[in-house]
Short mmCIF file of C-alpha atoms in Angstrom, two decimals:
data_model
loop_
_atom_site.label_atom_id
_atom_site.label_comp_id
_atom_site.label_asym_id
_atom_site.label_seq_id
_atom_site.Cartn_x
_atom_site.Cartn_y
_atom_site.Cartn_z
CA MET M 925 33.13 10.53 -32.48
CA ASN M 926 29.43 11.15 -33.24
CA GLN M 927 28.35 14.42 -31.59
CA ARG M 928 24.64 13.97 -32.27
CA LEU M 929 21.82 12.50 -30.24
CA SER M 930 18.92 10.68 -31.79
CA ARG M 931 15.58 12.46 -31.72
CA ALA M 932 14.35 10.02 -29.06
CA ASP M 933 17.41 10.65 -26.88
CA THR M 934 17.06 14.43 -27.31
CA ILE M 935 13.42 14.34 -26.23
CA GLY M 936 14.35 11.91 -23.47
CA LEU M 937 17.01 14.31 -22.21
CA GLY M 938 14.47 17.14 -22.10
CA LEU M 939 11.86 15.03 -20.33
CA MET M 940 14.47 13.81 -17.87
CA THR M 941 15.40 17.43 -17.09
CA PHE M 942 11.73 18.31 -16.63
CA ALA M 943 11.23 15.34 -14.31
CA PHE M 944 14.28 16.26 -12.24
CA PHE M 945 12.81 19.70 -11.60
CA LEU M 946 9.22 18.64 -11.01
CA GLY M 947 9.30 17.48 -7.42
CA ALA M 948 7.75 18.02 -4.04
CA GLY M 949 7.94 21.82 -3.84
CA ASN M 950 6.73 22.25 -7.41
CA ILE M 951 3.50 20.46 -6.53
CA ILE M 952 2.67 21.65 -3.01
CA PHE M 953 3.43 25.40 -3.26
CA PRO M 954 1.56 26.69 -6.39
CA PRO M 955 -1.96 25.63 -5.28
CA LEU M 956 -1.73 27.58 -2.02
CA GLU M 957 -0.21 30.59 -3.79
CA GLY M 958 -3.12 30.55 -6.24
CA GLN M 959 -5.73 30.33 -3.50
CA LEU M 960 -4.20 33.19 -1.49
CA ALA M 961 -3.85 35.38 -4.61
CA GLY M 962 -7.47 34.93 -5.69
CA THR M 963 -8.34 37.52 -8.32
CA ASN M 964 -4.66 38.59 -8.37
CA VAL M 965 -3.66 35.12 -9.51
CA LEU M 966 -2.07 36.37 -12.74
CA SER M 967 0.28 38.72 -10.88
CA ALA M 968 1.31 36.08 -8.36
CA MET M 969 1.69 33.49 -11.09
CA SER M 970 3.92 35.82 -13.12
CA GLY M 971 6.29 36.32 -10.20
CA PHE M 972 6.33 32.62 -9.45
CA LEU M 973 7.03 31.69 -13.08
CA LEU M 974 9.93 34.12 -13.13
CA THR M 975 11.81 32.42 -10.28
CA ALA M 976 10.51 28.87 -10.76
CA VAL M 977 10.78 28.64 -14.57
CA GLY M 978 12.73 31.57 -16.00
CA LEU M 979 15.66 31.50 -13.57
CA PRO M 980 16.22 27.72 -13.77
CA LEU M 981 16.21 27.91 -17.58
CA ILE M 982 18.70 30.79 -17.57
CA SER M 983 20.83 28.93 -15.03
CA ILE M 984 21.05 25.83 -17.22
CA ILE M 985 22.07 28.00 -20.18
CA ALA M 986 24.69 29.70 -17.98
CA VAL M 987 26.12 26.32 -16.98
CA ALA M 988 26.13 25.28 -20.64
CA ARG M 989 28.03 28.43 -21.62
CA VAL M 990 30.86 27.92 -19.14
CA GLY M 991 30.85 24.16 -19.60
CA GLY M 992 31.91 23.36 -16.06
CA GLY M 993 29.14 24.33 -13.66
CA LEU M 994 29.84 26.17 -10.40
CA PRO M 995 33.63 25.70 -10.44
CA SER M 996 33.84 27.53 -13.78
CA MET M 997 31.25 30.14 -12.80
CA THR M 998 33.16 31.11 -9.64
CA THR M 999 36.71 31.39 -11.00
CA ASP M 1000 36.70 35.16 -10.42
CA LEU M 1001 35.85 34.78 -6.73
CA PRO M 1002 38.50 34.13 -4.03
CA LYS M 1003 40.23 30.75 -4.23
CA GLY M 1004 38.17 28.00 -2.67
CA THR M 1005 34.94 30.00 -2.84
CA GLY M 1006 33.62 27.96 -5.73
CA THR M 1007 34.21 24.65 -3.99
CA PHE M 1008 32.73 25.93 -0.72
CA ALA M 1009 29.66 27.32 -2.52
CA ALA M 1010 29.19 24.10 -4.46
CA VAL M 1011 29.45 21.91 -1.35
CA LEU M 1012 27.01 24.16 0.52
CA LEU M 1013 24.61 24.15 -2.41
CA PHE M 1014 24.74 20.39 -2.83
CA ILE M 1015 24.14 19.86 0.89
CA ILE M 1016 21.11 22.19 0.89
CA ILE M 1017 19.55 20.82 -2.27
CA GLY M 1018 20.63 17.29 -1.38
CA PRO M 1019 20.52 15.59 2.02
CA ALA M 1020 19.65 18.65 4.15
CA PHE M 1021 16.37 19.91 2.68
CA ALA M 1022 15.16 19.26 -0.86
CA THR M 1023 15.81 15.54 -1.26
CA PRO M 1024 14.37 14.40 2.11
CA ARG M 1025 11.36 16.62 1.35
CA THR M 1026 10.56 14.49 -1.70
CA GLY M 1027 10.19 11.40 0.48
CA LEU M 1028 8.06 13.24 3.03
CA VAL M 1029 5.69 14.68 0.43
CA ALA M 1030 5.42 11.28 -1.24
CA TYR M 1031 4.34 9.81 2.09
CA GLU M 1032 2.00 12.62 3.15
CA MET M 1033 0.24 13.09 -0.19
CA ALA M 1034 0.60 9.81 -2.08
CA ILE M 1035 0.66 7.00 0.46
CA LYS M 1036 -0.97 8.20 3.67
CA PRO M 1037 -4.35 9.13 2.06
CA LEU M 1038 -4.58 5.62 0.60
CA VAL M 1039 -3.56 3.55 3.62
CA GLY M 1040 -4.95 5.92 6.25
CA THR M 1041 -3.65 5.85 9.80
CA PHE M 1042 -3.18 2.64 11.72
CA GLU M 1043 -4.92 2.04 15.01
CA GLY M 1044 -2.86 1.67 18.14
CA ASP M 1045 0.62 2.86 18.88
CA ASN M 1046 2.41 3.59 15.61
CA SER M 1047 5.45 5.28 17.12
CA LEU M 1048 8.89 3.92 17.79
CA GLU M 1049 10.92 5.40 20.65
CA LEU M 1050 14.47 6.07 19.50
CA PHE M 1051 15.95 8.20 22.25
CA SER M 1052 14.56 10.05 25.22
CA GLY M 1053 11.82 12.33 23.88
CA ILE M 1054 12.44 11.36 20.23
CA ALA M 1055 9.82 9.15 18.58
CA LEU M 1056 9.57 7.84 15.03
CA ASP M 1057 6.41 7.17 13.03
CA LYS M 1058 6.76 3.54 11.98
CA THR M 1059 4.66 3.82 8.83
CA GLN M 1060 6.42 6.99 7.72
CA ALA M 1061 9.81 5.39 8.40
CA LEU M 1062 8.88 2.32 6.36
CA VAL M 1063 7.54 4.33 3.42
CA THR M 1064 10.47 6.75 3.28
CA THR M 1065 12.93 3.87 3.53
CA LEU M 1066 11.28 2.09 0.59
CA PHE M 1067 11.07 5.38 -1.32
CA PHE M 1068 14.78 6.10 -1.05
CA ALA M 1069 15.60 2.46 -1.76
CA ALA M 1070 13.78 2.90 -5.08
CA ALA M 1071 15.62 6.18 -5.68
CA LEU M 1072 18.90 4.38 -5.01
CA ILE M 1073 18.08 1.72 -7.62
CA PHE M 1074 17.23 4.30 -10.32
CA SER M 1075 20.31 6.37 -9.44
CA TRP M 1076 22.70 3.42 -9.55
CA SER M 1077 23.82 3.86 -13.15
CA ARG M 1078 24.40 7.37 -14.52
CA GLY M 1079 24.55 6.06 -18.08
CA LYS M 1080 20.96 4.82 -17.88
CA LEU M 1081 19.41 7.96 -16.43
CA ILE M 1082 17.88 9.02 -19.77
CA ASP M 1083 16.41 5.56 -20.24
CA ASN M 1084 15.15 5.21 -16.65
CA ILE M 1085 13.79 8.72 -16.14
CA GLY M 1086 13.33 10.37 -19.52
CA LYS M 1087 11.77 7.40 -21.30
CA ILE M 1088 9.96 5.51 -18.53
CA LEU M 1089 8.91 7.57 -15.51
CA THR M 1090 8.39 11.00 -17.06
CA PRO M 1091 5.89 10.06 -19.81
CA ALA M 1092 3.73 8.37 -17.16
CA LEU M 1093 4.04 11.41 -14.90
CA PHE M 1094 3.19 13.85 -17.68
CA PHE M 1095 0.14 11.81 -18.72
CA LEU M 1096 -1.24 12.00 -15.18
CA LEU M 1097 -0.57 15.75 -15.02
CA ILE M 1098 -2.41 16.30 -18.29
CA CYS M 1099 -5.44 14.45 -16.90
CA LEU M 1100 -5.41 16.70 -13.84
CA ALA M 1101 -4.93 19.89 -15.89
CA ILE M 1102 -7.84 19.05 -18.21
CA GLY M 1103 -10.09 18.45 -15.24
CA VAL M 1104 -9.13 21.77 -13.65
CA LEU M 1105 -9.71 23.75 -16.84
CA VAL M 1106 -12.94 21.99 -17.87
CA ALA M 1107 -14.59 21.77 -14.46
CA PRO M 1108 -13.20 24.36 -12.01
CA GLN M 1109 -14.53 23.78 -8.50
CA GLY M 1110 -15.17 27.39 -7.60
CA ALA M 1111 -14.99 31.02 -8.62
CA LEU M 1112 -12.14 33.47 -8.08
CA THR M 1113 -12.32 35.19 -4.71
CA ALA M 1114 -10.73 38.34 -3.30
CA PRO M 1115 -7.03 37.95 -2.45
CA VAL M 1116 -5.92 37.78 1.16
CA GLU M 1117 -4.49 41.00 2.55
CA SER M 1118 -0.82 40.17 1.91
CA TYR M 1119 -1.59 39.51 -1.78
CA ARG M 1120 -3.68 42.63 -2.48
CA ASP M 1121 -0.85 44.99 -3.37
CA THR M 1122 2.22 42.70 -3.46
CA ALA M 1123 1.00 39.62 -5.30
CA PHE M 1124 3.89 39.71 -7.76
CA THR M 1125 6.63 39.84 -5.13
CA LYS M 1126 4.83 37.21 -3.04
CA GLY M 1127 4.82 34.92 -6.07
CA PHE M 1128 8.45 35.79 -6.84
CA ILE M 1129 9.59 34.74 -3.36
CA GLY M 1130 7.22 31.78 -3.44
CA GLY M 1131 9.22 30.48 -6.38
CA TYR M 1132 12.25 30.25 -4.09
CA ASN M 1133 10.63 27.29 -2.36
CA THR M 1134 11.00 25.11 -5.42
CA MET M 1135 14.81 25.51 -5.10
CA ASP M 1136 14.96 25.07 -8.87
CA THR M 1137 17.64 27.68 -9.52
CA PHE M 1138 19.89 25.80 -7.10
CA ALA M 1139 18.86 22.56 -8.78
CA ALA M 1140 19.67 23.97 -12.24
CA LEU M 1141 23.27 24.64 -11.19
CA MET M 1142 23.47 21.03 -10.04
CA PHE M 1143 21.58 19.38 -12.87
CA GLY M 1144 23.55 21.32 -15.46
CA MET M 1145 26.71 19.52 -14.40
CA LEU M 1146 24.90 16.18 -14.26
CA LEU M 1147 23.44 16.68 -17.76
CA VAL M 1148 26.92 17.37 -19.13
CA ASP M 1149 28.02 14.00 -17.72
CA VAL M 1150 24.95 12.28 -19.17
CA LEU M 1151 25.74 13.74 -22.61
CA ARG M 1152 29.32 12.55 -22.35
CA GLY M 1153 27.99 9.08 -21.61
CA LYS M 1154 26.05 9.31 -24.87
CA GLY M 1155 29.19 10.32 -26.77
CA VAL M 1156 28.55 14.09 -26.95
CA THR M 1157 31.74 15.87 -25.85
CA ASP M 1158 32.01 18.85 -28.21
CA PRO M 1159 31.28 22.11 -26.31
CA LYS M 1160 29.03 23.49 -29.06
CA ALA M 1161 27.00 20.29 -29.26
CA THR M 1162 26.78 20.11 -25.46
CA TYR M 1163 25.55 23.69 -25.31
CA LYS M 1164 22.92 23.01 -27.98
CA TYR M 1165 21.49 19.95 -26.26
CA LEU M 1166 21.48 21.58 -22.82
CA VAL M 1167 19.53 24.53 -24.20
CA ILE M 1168 17.05 22.18 -25.87
CA ALA M 1169 16.68 20.20 -22.63
CA GLY M 1170 16.18 23.43 -20.67
CA LEU M 1171 13.49 24.67 -23.07
CA ILE M 1172 11.58 21.38 -22.89
CA ALA M 1173 11.78 21.40 -19.10
CA ALA M 1174 10.71 25.06 -18.91
CA ALA M 1175 7.70 24.44 -21.14
CA GLY M 1176 6.64 21.46 -19.03
CA LEU M 1177 7.07 23.34 -15.75
CA ALA M 1178 5.12 26.35 -17.01
CA PHE M 1179 2.24 24.07 -18.04
CA VAL M 1180 2.17 22.46 -14.60
CA TYR M 1181 2.40 25.73 -12.67
CA VAL M 1182 -0.34 27.47 -14.65
CA SER M 1183 -2.61 24.48 -14.05
CA LEU M 1184 -1.86 24.32 -10.34
CA PHE M 1185 -2.21 28.09 -9.85
CA TRP M 1186 -5.61 28.01 -11.52
CA LEU M 1187 -6.53 25.00 -9.40
CA GLY M 1188 -5.65 26.95 -6.27
CA ALA M 1189 -7.41 30.12 -7.40
CA THR M 1190 -10.68 28.21 -7.93
CA SER M 1191 -10.42 26.08 -4.77
CA SER M 1192 -12.02 28.32 -2.15
CA THR M 1193 -15.23 26.28 -2.18
CA VAL M 1194 -13.63 22.88 -1.64
CA ALA M 1195 -10.52 23.82 0.36
CA ALA M 1196 -11.29 27.01 2.26
CA GLY M 1197 -8.80 27.82 5.00
CA ALA M 1198 -6.21 25.27 3.91
CA ASP M 1199 -2.80 25.82 5.48
CA ASN M 1200 -0.71 24.18 2.77
CA GLY M 1201 -0.87 23.36 -0.92
CA GLY M 1202 -1.06 19.65 -0.33
CA VAL M 1203 -4.41 20.04 1.43
CA VAL M 1204 -5.69 22.27 -1.39
CA LEU M 1205 -4.63 19.82 -4.08
CA ALA M 1206 -6.01 16.75 -2.28
CA ALA M 1207 -9.38 18.36 -1.58
CA TYR M 1208 -9.69 19.65 -5.15
CA VAL M 1209 -8.86 16.32 -6.73
CA GLN M 1210 -11.27 14.52 -4.38
CA ALA M 1211 -14.06 16.92 -5.38
CA LEU M 1212 -13.22 16.72 -9.07
CA PHE M 1213 -12.64 13.00 -9.54
CA GLY M 1214 -13.90 11.34 -6.37
CA GLN M 1215 -11.95 8.43 -4.91
CA PRO M 1216 -10.30 7.58 -8.28
CA GLY M 1217 -8.90 11.09 -8.15
CA GLN M 1218 -6.88 10.21 -5.09
CA TRP M 1219 -5.23 7.43 -7.06
CA ILE M 1220 -4.40 9.90 -9.83
CA LEU M 1221 -3.00 12.36 -7.30
CA SER M 1222 -0.99 9.65 -5.57
CA GLY M 1223 0.48 8.58 -8.89
CA VAL M 1224 1.41 12.16 -9.84
CA VAL M 1225 3.00 12.95 -6.49
CA LEU M 1226 4.84 9.66 -6.16
CA LEU M 1227 6.36 9.82 -9.65
CA ALA M 1228 7.20 13.52 -9.36
CA CYS M 1229 8.93 13.06 -6.02
CA LEU M 1230 10.77 9.92 -7.11
CA THR M 1231 12.16 11.42 -10.31
CA THR M 1232 13.38 14.50 -8.46
CA ALA M 1233 14.96 12.39 -5.71
CA VAL M 1234 16.79 10.37 -8.36
CA GLY M 1235 18.10 13.51 -10.02
CA LEU M 1236 19.22 15.11 -6.76
CA ILE M 1237 20.92 11.99 -5.42
CA SER M 1238 22.67 11.40 -8.75
CA ALA M 1239 23.88 15.00 -8.98
CA CYS M 1240 25.15 15.05 -5.38
CA ALA M 1241 26.86 11.68 -5.70
CA ASP M 1242 28.47 12.70 -8.97
CA TYR M 1243 29.89 15.89 -7.44
CA PHE M 1244 31.00 14.49 -4.08
CA SER M 1245 32.77 11.61 -5.83
CA THR M 1246 35.09 14.17 -7.43
CA LEU M 1247 36.08 15.56 -4.02
CA THR M 1248 36.50 12.40 -1.97
CA PRO M 1249 37.92 8.87 -2.30
CA LEU M 1250 34.38 7.45 -2.30
CA ARG M 1251 33.10 6.48 -5.75
CA TYR M 1252 29.78 7.51 -7.32
CA ARG M 1253 27.84 4.40 -6.28
CA GLN M 1254 29.17 4.55 -2.74
CA TRP M 1255 27.92 8.13 -2.47
CA VAL M 1256 24.53 7.05 -3.87
CA VAL M 1257 24.19 4.59 -0.99
CA VAL M 1258 25.37 7.08 1.65
CA LEU M 1259 23.10 9.87 0.43
CA SER M 1260 20.07 7.59 0.16
CA ILE M 1261 20.53 6.48 3.77
CA ILE M 1262 21.00 10.06 5.03
CA CYS M 1263 17.92 11.27 3.15
CA ALA M 1264 15.80 8.46 4.58
CA LEU M 1265 16.88 9.46 8.08
CA VAL M 1266 16.39 13.22 7.64
CA ALA M 1267 12.98 12.67 6.03
CA ASN M 1268 11.65 11.53 9.39
CA VAL M 1269 12.23 14.95 10.94
CA GLY M 1270 8.86 16.04 9.58
CA LEU M 1271 7.65 18.07 6.58
CA SER M 1272 6.64 21.23 8.44
CA GLN M 1273 9.94 21.35 10.30
CA LEU M 1274 11.95 21.00 7.09
CA ILE M 1275 9.99 23.76 5.34
CA ALA M 1276 10.37 26.09 8.35
CA LEU M 1277 14.11 25.47 8.52
CA SER M 1278 14.59 26.01 4.79
CA ILE M 1279 12.95 29.46 4.54
CA PRO M 1280 15.79 31.52 6.13
CA VAL M 1281 18.35 29.55 4.13
CA LEU M 1282 16.55 30.23 0.86
CA LEU M 1283 16.12 33.93 1.57
CA ALA M 1284 19.84 34.19 2.33
CA LEU M 1285 21.23 32.14 -0.56
CA TYR M 1286 18.80 32.47 -3.46
CA PRO M 1287 19.86 36.07 -4.27
CA LEU M 1288 23.49 34.89 -4.45
CA ALA M 1289 22.58 32.27 -7.04
CA ILE M 1290 20.64 34.86 -9.07
CA ALA M 1291 23.54 37.33 -8.93
CA LEU M 1292 26.04 34.64 -9.95
CA VAL M 1293 23.97 33.62 -12.98
CA ALA M 1294 23.59 37.27 -14.04
CA LEU M 1295 27.33 37.87 -13.71
CA THR M 1296 28.09 34.74 -15.72
CA PHE M 1297 26.07 36.09 -18.65
CA ILE M 1298 27.59 39.57 -18.68
CA ARG M 1299 31.15 38.52 -17.87
CA PRO M 1300 32.46 38.87 -21.47
CA TRP M 1301 31.62 42.59 -21.37
CA LEU M 1302 32.99 43.39 -17.90
CA PRO M 1303 36.26 45.41 -17.94
CA ASN M 1304 37.36 43.85 -14.63
CA PRO M 1305 35.49 40.57 -14.04
CA LYS M 1306 37.31 39.68 -10.82
CA ALA M 1307 36.49 42.99 -9.11
CA ALA M 1308 32.94 42.93 -10.47
CA PHE M 1309 32.18 39.41 -9.26
CA ARG M 1310 33.55 40.08 -5.78
CA THR M 1311 31.78 43.42 -5.36
CA VAL M 1312 28.38 42.34 -6.66
CA MET M 1313 28.38 39.04 -4.76
CA GLY M 1314 29.51 40.81 -1.59
CA VAL M 1315 26.67 43.33 -1.72
CA ALA M 1316 24.12 40.61 -2.52
CA LEU M 1317 25.41 38.55 0.41
CA ILE M 1318 25.08 41.39 2.94
CA PHE M 1319 21.47 42.23 2.10
CA SER M 1320 20.33 38.64 1.53
CA LEU M 1321 21.68 37.68 4.96
CA LEU M 1322 19.61 40.49 6.47
CA ASP M 1323 16.54 39.15 4.64
CA GLY M 1324 17.24 35.68 5.96
CA MET M 1325 17.80 36.90 9.52
CA ARG M 1326 14.45 38.68 9.50
CA SER M 1327 12.68 35.35 8.97
CA ILE M 1328 14.28 33.80 12.07
CA ALA M 1329 11.97 34.68 14.96
CA PRO M 1330 14.47 34.17 17.85
CA LEU M 1331 16.83 36.72 16.30
CA GLN M 1332 14.14 39.39 16.58
CA LYS M 1333 14.52 39.17 20.35
CA VAL M 1334 18.17 40.29 20.21
CA ASP M 1335 18.08 44.08 20.57
CA ALA M 1336 21.09 44.83 18.35
CA ILE M 1337 19.83 42.60 15.55
CA LYS M 1338 16.28 43.90 15.87
CA TRP M 1339 17.56 47.48 15.59
CA LEU M 1340 19.58 46.60 12.49
CA LEU M 1341 16.64 44.84 10.83
CA ASP M 1342 14.23 47.65 11.70
CA LYS M 1343 16.60 50.19 10.14
CA GLN M 1344 16.80 48.10 6.99
CA THR M 1345 13.02 47.84 6.82
CA ALA M 1346 12.68 51.61 7.21
CA TYR M 1347 15.11 52.63 4.46
CA MET M 1348 15.46 49.77 1.94
CA PRO M 1349 12.81 49.32 -0.76
CA LEU M 1350 11.18 45.86 -0.78
CA SER M 1351 12.91 44.86 2.47
CA ASP M 1352 9.57 44.23 4.19
CA GLN M 1353 8.85 41.73 1.41
CA GLY M 1354 12.13 39.83 1.78
CA MET M 1355 13.74 41.41 -1.28
CA ALA M 1356 16.01 44.12 0.13
CA TRP M 1357 18.85 42.71 -1.95
CA VAL M 1358 17.28 43.61 -5.31
CA LEU M 1359 17.95 47.35 -5.60
CA PRO M 1360 21.52 47.51 -4.19
CA THR M 1361 22.58 44.43 -6.15
CA ALA M 1362 21.10 45.83 -9.38
CA ILE M 1363 22.86 49.17 -8.85
CA ILE M 1364 26.24 47.55 -8.20
CA LEU M 1365 25.71 45.22 -11.16
CA ALA M 1366 25.21 48.23 -13.42
CA LEU M 1367 28.21 50.04 -11.94
CA ALA M 1368 30.36 46.96 -12.53
CA PHE M 1369 30.70 48.04 -16.16
CA LEU M 1370 32.48 51.18 -14.93
CA ILE M 1371 35.15 49.38 -12.89
CA PRO M 1372 38.39 49.99 -14.80
CA ALA M 1373 40.33 47.05 -16.15
CA LYS M 1374 43.30 45.92 -14.14
CA LYS M 1375 46.50 47.39 -15.47
CA PRO M 1376 48.97 44.81 -16.79
CA GLU M 1377 52.03 44.35 -14.65
CA GLU M 1378 55.06 46.21 -15.95
CA GLY M 1379 57.68 43.94 -17.33
CA VAL M 1380 61.29 44.12 -16.33
CA LEU M 1381 63.02 46.95 -18.17
CA SER M 1382 65.50 45.69 -20.62
CA LYS M 1383 69.05 46.72 -20.00
CA ALA M 1384 70.30 49.51 -22.16
#
């Protein structure tokens, strides 16, 4: 069997991977980070690039090395842990948070500015006290119907995404980037207080919001299936093409993030006091290009969100079909319907709900990827994996709990969190897990190898 892809398919695979990653969070978070960082934009950008570009790339390579995604990466953890972690990850990155967010951002930033708001009552009463925005419901339903159509056939993902949607998306992004670099709409201003001394860590945690490290663990498995559909089954060839795809995606993401950070850093004149990156981006584009700029922005956002939704739905459907009697296409339908429903919760509510989850789980994904790379040199991989992941879990849960306001009212929890803040470096920045996890990771090389079981003594 031929284990080679054509040059067009190789580039298409890389562009498809880039498009999968470039979604709602990738567009709405960098501009606000850049504006808040001001003259410290390079520090904040560096931290953001580390978690939003570097970690996803490393994660894809890790998946390529083990050849089986999360199930293979978690073999040294207790039985069932890998499946539980994978299901939890797919729910978070799929129907719970990331995928519905793509539909919401598409509506808020791509459609709503063009159609405006309708006069009269635009709400639909569902239950007592629960109302639904009719226009938003219609747009999100159509959005996820389109995502369903593009997700229907796994074998055509490269053709649908890598060769059709992504080139159009990238062209629009280049137009925006050129405008930002050639005609910035303002000068760099002083950073806000929280970015004066901790811009790097603020950017580092800001990269969590893209959820791209989670997505890399998902997409890695999906890309393996796509390659198999193209006839590439040899592990070495699979590894090579996944690395190439990851590098193309990383280069594209870095280009987008640098452009959007600079856009945000020079936006104080046209978007002063903005409370989210969508407002910053919309105001900047309006000032730079006028009304045609809104059409460019709508095209960028709509394509970016759609391609990511397709990738997430495909990856979730592919994985859940291996665990249940439902087939891939049945899961595509189910997930598309769920995402359309969850999307009507509201963008701000979804973002608020996702923050504690990301602070609690992102360090676990980082630790798992690091362990996967160093596993060949660990004397006792099973003990190392369980110890490092356990320590990361304890401190990441504390970081996540600190971001949940109601928990601060519980005296016992408040005391525990205050103690952690007082003694743990970086804990006040949501990164208490870093130092203890790094120490245990280094000590993992000193854990002695498990002694082989003694065989039965032969009879004299």
